[in-house]
Coordinates of C-alpha atoms and ligand atoms in Angstrom, one line a residue:
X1 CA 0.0 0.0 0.0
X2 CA 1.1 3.7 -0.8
X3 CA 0.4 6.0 1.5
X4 CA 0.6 9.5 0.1
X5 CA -0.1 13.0 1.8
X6 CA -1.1 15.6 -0.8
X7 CA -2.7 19.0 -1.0
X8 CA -5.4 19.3 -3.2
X9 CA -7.9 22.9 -3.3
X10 CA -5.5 24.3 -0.7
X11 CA -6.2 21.3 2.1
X12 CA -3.5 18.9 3.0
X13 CA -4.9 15.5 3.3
X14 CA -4.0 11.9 3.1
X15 CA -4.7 8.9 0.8
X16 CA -3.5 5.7 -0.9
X17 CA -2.5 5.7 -4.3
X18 CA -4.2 3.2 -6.6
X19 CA -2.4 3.2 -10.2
X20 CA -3.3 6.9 -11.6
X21 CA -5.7 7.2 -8.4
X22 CA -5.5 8.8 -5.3
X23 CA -8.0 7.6 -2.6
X24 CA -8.4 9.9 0.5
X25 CA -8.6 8.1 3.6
X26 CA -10.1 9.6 7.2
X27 CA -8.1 8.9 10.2
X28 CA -4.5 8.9 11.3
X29 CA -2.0 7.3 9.2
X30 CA 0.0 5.9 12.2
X31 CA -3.3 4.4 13.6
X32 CA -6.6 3.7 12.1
X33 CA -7.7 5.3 8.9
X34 CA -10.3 4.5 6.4
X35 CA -11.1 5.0 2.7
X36 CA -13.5 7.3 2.1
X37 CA -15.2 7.2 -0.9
X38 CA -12.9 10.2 -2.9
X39 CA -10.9 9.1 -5.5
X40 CA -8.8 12.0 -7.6
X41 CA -6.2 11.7 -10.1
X42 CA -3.2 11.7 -9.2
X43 CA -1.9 14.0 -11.8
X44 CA -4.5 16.7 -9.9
X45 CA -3.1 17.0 -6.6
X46 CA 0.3 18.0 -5.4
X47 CA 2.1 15.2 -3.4
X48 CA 3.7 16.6 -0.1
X49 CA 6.8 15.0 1.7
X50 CA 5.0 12.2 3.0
X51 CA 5.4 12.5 6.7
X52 CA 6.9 15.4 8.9
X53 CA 9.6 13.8 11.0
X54 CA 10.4 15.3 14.2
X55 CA 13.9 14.3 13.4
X56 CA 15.9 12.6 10.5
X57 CA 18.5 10.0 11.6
X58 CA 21.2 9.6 9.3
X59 CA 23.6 6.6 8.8
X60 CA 27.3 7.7 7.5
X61 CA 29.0 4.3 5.6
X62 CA 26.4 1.7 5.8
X63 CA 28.1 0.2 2.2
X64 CA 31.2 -1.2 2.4
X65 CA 31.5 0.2 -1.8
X66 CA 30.9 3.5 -0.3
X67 CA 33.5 3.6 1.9
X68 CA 36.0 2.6 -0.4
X69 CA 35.6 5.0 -2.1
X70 CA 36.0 7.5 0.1
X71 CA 38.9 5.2 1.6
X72 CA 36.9 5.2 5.2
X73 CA 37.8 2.5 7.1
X74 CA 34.3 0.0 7.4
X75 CA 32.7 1.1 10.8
X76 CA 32.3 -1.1 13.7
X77 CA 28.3 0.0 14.7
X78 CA 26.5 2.5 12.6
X79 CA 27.6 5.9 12.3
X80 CA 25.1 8.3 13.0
X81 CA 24.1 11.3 12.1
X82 CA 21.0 14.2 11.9
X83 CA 19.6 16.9 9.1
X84 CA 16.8 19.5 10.4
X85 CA 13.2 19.3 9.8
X86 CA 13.2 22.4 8.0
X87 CA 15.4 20.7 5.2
X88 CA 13.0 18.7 4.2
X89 CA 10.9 18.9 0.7
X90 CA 8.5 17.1 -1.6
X91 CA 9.1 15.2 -4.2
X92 CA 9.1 18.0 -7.6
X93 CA 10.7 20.9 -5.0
X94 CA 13.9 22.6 -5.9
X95 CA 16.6 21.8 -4.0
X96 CA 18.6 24.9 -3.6
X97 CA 22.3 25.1 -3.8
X98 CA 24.0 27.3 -1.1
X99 CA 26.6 29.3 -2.8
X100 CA 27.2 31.3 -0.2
X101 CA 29.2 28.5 1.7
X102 CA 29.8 25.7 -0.7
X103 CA 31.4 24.7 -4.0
X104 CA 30.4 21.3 -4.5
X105 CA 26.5 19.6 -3.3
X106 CA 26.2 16.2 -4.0
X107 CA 23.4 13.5 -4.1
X108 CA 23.3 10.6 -1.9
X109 CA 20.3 8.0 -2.7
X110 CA 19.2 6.6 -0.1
X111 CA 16.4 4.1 1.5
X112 CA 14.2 5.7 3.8
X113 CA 12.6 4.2 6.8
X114 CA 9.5 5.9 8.1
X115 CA 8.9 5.4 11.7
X116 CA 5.7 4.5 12.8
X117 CA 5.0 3.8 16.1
X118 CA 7.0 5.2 19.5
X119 CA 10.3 3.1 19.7
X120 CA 12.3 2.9 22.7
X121 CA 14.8 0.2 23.4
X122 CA 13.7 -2.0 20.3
X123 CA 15.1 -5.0 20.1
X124 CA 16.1 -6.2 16.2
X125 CA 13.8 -8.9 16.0
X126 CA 11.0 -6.4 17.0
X127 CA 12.1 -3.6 15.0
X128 CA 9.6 -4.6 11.7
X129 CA 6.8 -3.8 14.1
X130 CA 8.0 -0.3 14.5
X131 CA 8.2 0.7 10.8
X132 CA 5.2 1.9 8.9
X133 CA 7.0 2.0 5.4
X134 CA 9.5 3.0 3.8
X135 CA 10.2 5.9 0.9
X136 CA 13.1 7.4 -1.1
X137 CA 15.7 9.8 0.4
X138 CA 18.2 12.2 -1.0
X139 CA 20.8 13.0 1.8
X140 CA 21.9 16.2 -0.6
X141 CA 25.6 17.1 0.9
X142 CA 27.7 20.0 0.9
X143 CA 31.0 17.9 0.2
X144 CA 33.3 20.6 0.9
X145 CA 31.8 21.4 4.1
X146 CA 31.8 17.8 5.1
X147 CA 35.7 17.4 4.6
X148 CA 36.0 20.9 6.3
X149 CA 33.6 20.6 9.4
X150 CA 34.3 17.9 12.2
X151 CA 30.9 17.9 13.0
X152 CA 28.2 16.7 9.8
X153 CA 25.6 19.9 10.9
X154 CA 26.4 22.1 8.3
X155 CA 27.2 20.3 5.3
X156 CA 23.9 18.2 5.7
X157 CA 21.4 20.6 7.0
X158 CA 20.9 23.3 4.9
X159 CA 17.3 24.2 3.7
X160 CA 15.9 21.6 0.7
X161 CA 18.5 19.3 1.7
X162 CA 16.3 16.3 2.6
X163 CA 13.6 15.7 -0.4
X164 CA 12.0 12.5 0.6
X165 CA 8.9 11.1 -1.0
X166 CA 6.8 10.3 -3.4
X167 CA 4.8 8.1 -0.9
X168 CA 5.4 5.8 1.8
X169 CA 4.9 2.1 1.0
X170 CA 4.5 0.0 3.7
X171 CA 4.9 -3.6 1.9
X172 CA 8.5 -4.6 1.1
X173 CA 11.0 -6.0 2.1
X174 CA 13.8 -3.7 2.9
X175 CA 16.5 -6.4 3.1
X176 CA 16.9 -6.5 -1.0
X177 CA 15.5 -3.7 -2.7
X178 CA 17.6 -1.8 -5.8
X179 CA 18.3 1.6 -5.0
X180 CA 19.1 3.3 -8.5
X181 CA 20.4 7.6 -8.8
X182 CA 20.0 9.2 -12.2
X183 CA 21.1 12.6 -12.7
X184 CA 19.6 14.1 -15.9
X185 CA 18.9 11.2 -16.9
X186 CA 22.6 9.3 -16.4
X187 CA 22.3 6.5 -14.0
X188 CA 24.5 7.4 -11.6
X189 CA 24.0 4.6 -8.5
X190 CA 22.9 1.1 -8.9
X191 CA 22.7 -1.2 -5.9
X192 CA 20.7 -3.5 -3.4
X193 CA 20.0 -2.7 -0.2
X194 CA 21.4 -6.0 1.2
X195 CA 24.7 -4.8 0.5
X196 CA 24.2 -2.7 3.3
X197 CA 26.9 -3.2 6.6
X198 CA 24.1 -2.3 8.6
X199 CA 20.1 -3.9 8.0
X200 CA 17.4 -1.9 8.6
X201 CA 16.0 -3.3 11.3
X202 CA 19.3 -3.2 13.5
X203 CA 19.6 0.4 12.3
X204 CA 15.8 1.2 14.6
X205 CA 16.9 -1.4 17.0
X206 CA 20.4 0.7 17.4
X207 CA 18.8 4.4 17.1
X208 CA 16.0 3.1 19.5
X209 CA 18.9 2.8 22.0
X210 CA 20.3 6.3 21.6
X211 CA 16.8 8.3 21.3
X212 CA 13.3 8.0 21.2
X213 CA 11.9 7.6 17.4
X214 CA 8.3 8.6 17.1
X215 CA 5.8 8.2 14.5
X216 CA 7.0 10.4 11.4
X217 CA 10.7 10.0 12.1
X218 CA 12.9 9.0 9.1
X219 CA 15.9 7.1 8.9
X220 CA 17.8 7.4 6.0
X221 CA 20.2 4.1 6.0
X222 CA 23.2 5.4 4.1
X223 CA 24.1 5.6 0.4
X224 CA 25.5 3.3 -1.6
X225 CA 28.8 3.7 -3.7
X226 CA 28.5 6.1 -7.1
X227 CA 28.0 9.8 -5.3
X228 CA 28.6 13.1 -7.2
X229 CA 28.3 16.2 -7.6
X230 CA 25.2 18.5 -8.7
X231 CA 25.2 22.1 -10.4
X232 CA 21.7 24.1 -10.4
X233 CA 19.7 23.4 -13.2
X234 CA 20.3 19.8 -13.1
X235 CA 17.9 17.3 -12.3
X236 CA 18.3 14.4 -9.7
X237 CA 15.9 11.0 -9.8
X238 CA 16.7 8.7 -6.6
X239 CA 14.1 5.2 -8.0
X240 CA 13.6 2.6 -5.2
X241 CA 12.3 -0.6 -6.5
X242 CA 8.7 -1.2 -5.3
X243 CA 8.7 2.3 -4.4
X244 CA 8.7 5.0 -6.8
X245 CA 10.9 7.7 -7.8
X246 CA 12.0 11.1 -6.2
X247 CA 13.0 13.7 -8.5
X248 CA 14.1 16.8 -7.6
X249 CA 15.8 19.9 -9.4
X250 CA 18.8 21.8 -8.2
X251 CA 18.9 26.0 -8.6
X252 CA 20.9 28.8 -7.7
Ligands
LIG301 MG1 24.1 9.7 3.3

């Protein structure tokens, strides 16, 4: 199921998309909802990032090709990291390139897990019960900044940074799923998620132990190998099998 949040005559609201259809549902995503019986193209409404996380909990390294090539050594437990709230945008939004502090923004396509109930403490083999779905993720980076700052803050958390979308689909199976990057067209990253160091589910389980995740919290698992760099006016497609694609263009 695809669960989509849209805006459609000036009201947000929240449905399941049905091949070209858009079916709004009543109730809370996170608990019980309903379809109601309004259907709209999807073409006629404008999909919104499909949650607002509290938080975004990034993973640094989680493919061992990734961190070859940026010659980091492979971590021993996952390497986290956050980006804002107020980085985040929709699926079709501009992401928008801070030339005021940085020469080179790159993409980073990433699987997105969407939290969906409280999580405290999970234990891995529980951890599936605390996911609603997951959706595509482009952890945009400010490369310089990153080789520059100690801390991540900066170079991941500038406004636009975190597109995520289109939807959320809650049925696959996040251990094997092909994550593919095209800019303009070029594909650019090409890879399964079960090349990952780190699986999803001990990624909650070991977030879970550091902080409380609440419903509407993403965490994007780390990129595979194949980053690069952006320049405005190009455009930048992160296509998650069973998923859907995020696209996203860059400006000045
Ligand atoms: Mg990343």
């Amino acid at each position: 199921m695809k669960l989509a949040r849209f805006l459609k005559d000036g009201l947000r609201k929240f449905g399941i998309v049905e091949g070209e259809d858009i079916i709004e549902i009543e109730g809370s995503i996170f608990s019980n909802f309903q379809k109601t019986s309004i259907t709209h193209k999807l073409n006629s409404v404008k999909l919104l990032a499909p949650c607002e996380p509290s938080k975004i909990v990034a993973i640094g390294l989680n493919y061992k090709a990734h961190a070859a090539e940026f010659n980091k050594p492979l971590p021993e437990e996952p390497m986290l990291f956050m980006k804002p709230s107020t980085a985040v945008i929709r699926t079709g939004d501009e992401i928008i390139y801070p030339h005021h502090m940085s020469r080179r923004v790159d993409y980073e396509g990433e699987l997105g897990v969407v939290v969906g109930k409280r999580a405290h403490m999970i234990r891995k083999e529980d951890a599936k019960d605390y996911i609603l779905g997951y959706t595509c993720f482009n952890d945009v980076t400010a490369r310089d900044l990153q080789g520059k700052d100690i801390q991540y803050t900066r170079a991941k958390g500038f406004d636009t940074f975190a597109p995520i979308g289109p939807w959320i689909e809650t049925n696959l199976n996040p251990l094997d799923v092909r994550i593919e990057t095209y800019l303009n067209g070029e594909k650019k990253q090409d890879t399964s998620t079960k090349d990952m160091i780190f699986d999803v589910y001990h990624l909650l389980s070991f977030v879970s132990h550091v902080m409380t995740l609440i419903p509407g919290d993403v965490i994007a698992t780390g990129t595979p190998s194949g980053v690069g760099k952006m320049k405005p006016g190009d455009k930048v497609e992160i296509k998650i099998e069973g998923i859907g694609s995020l696209v996203n263009t860059i400006r000045n």
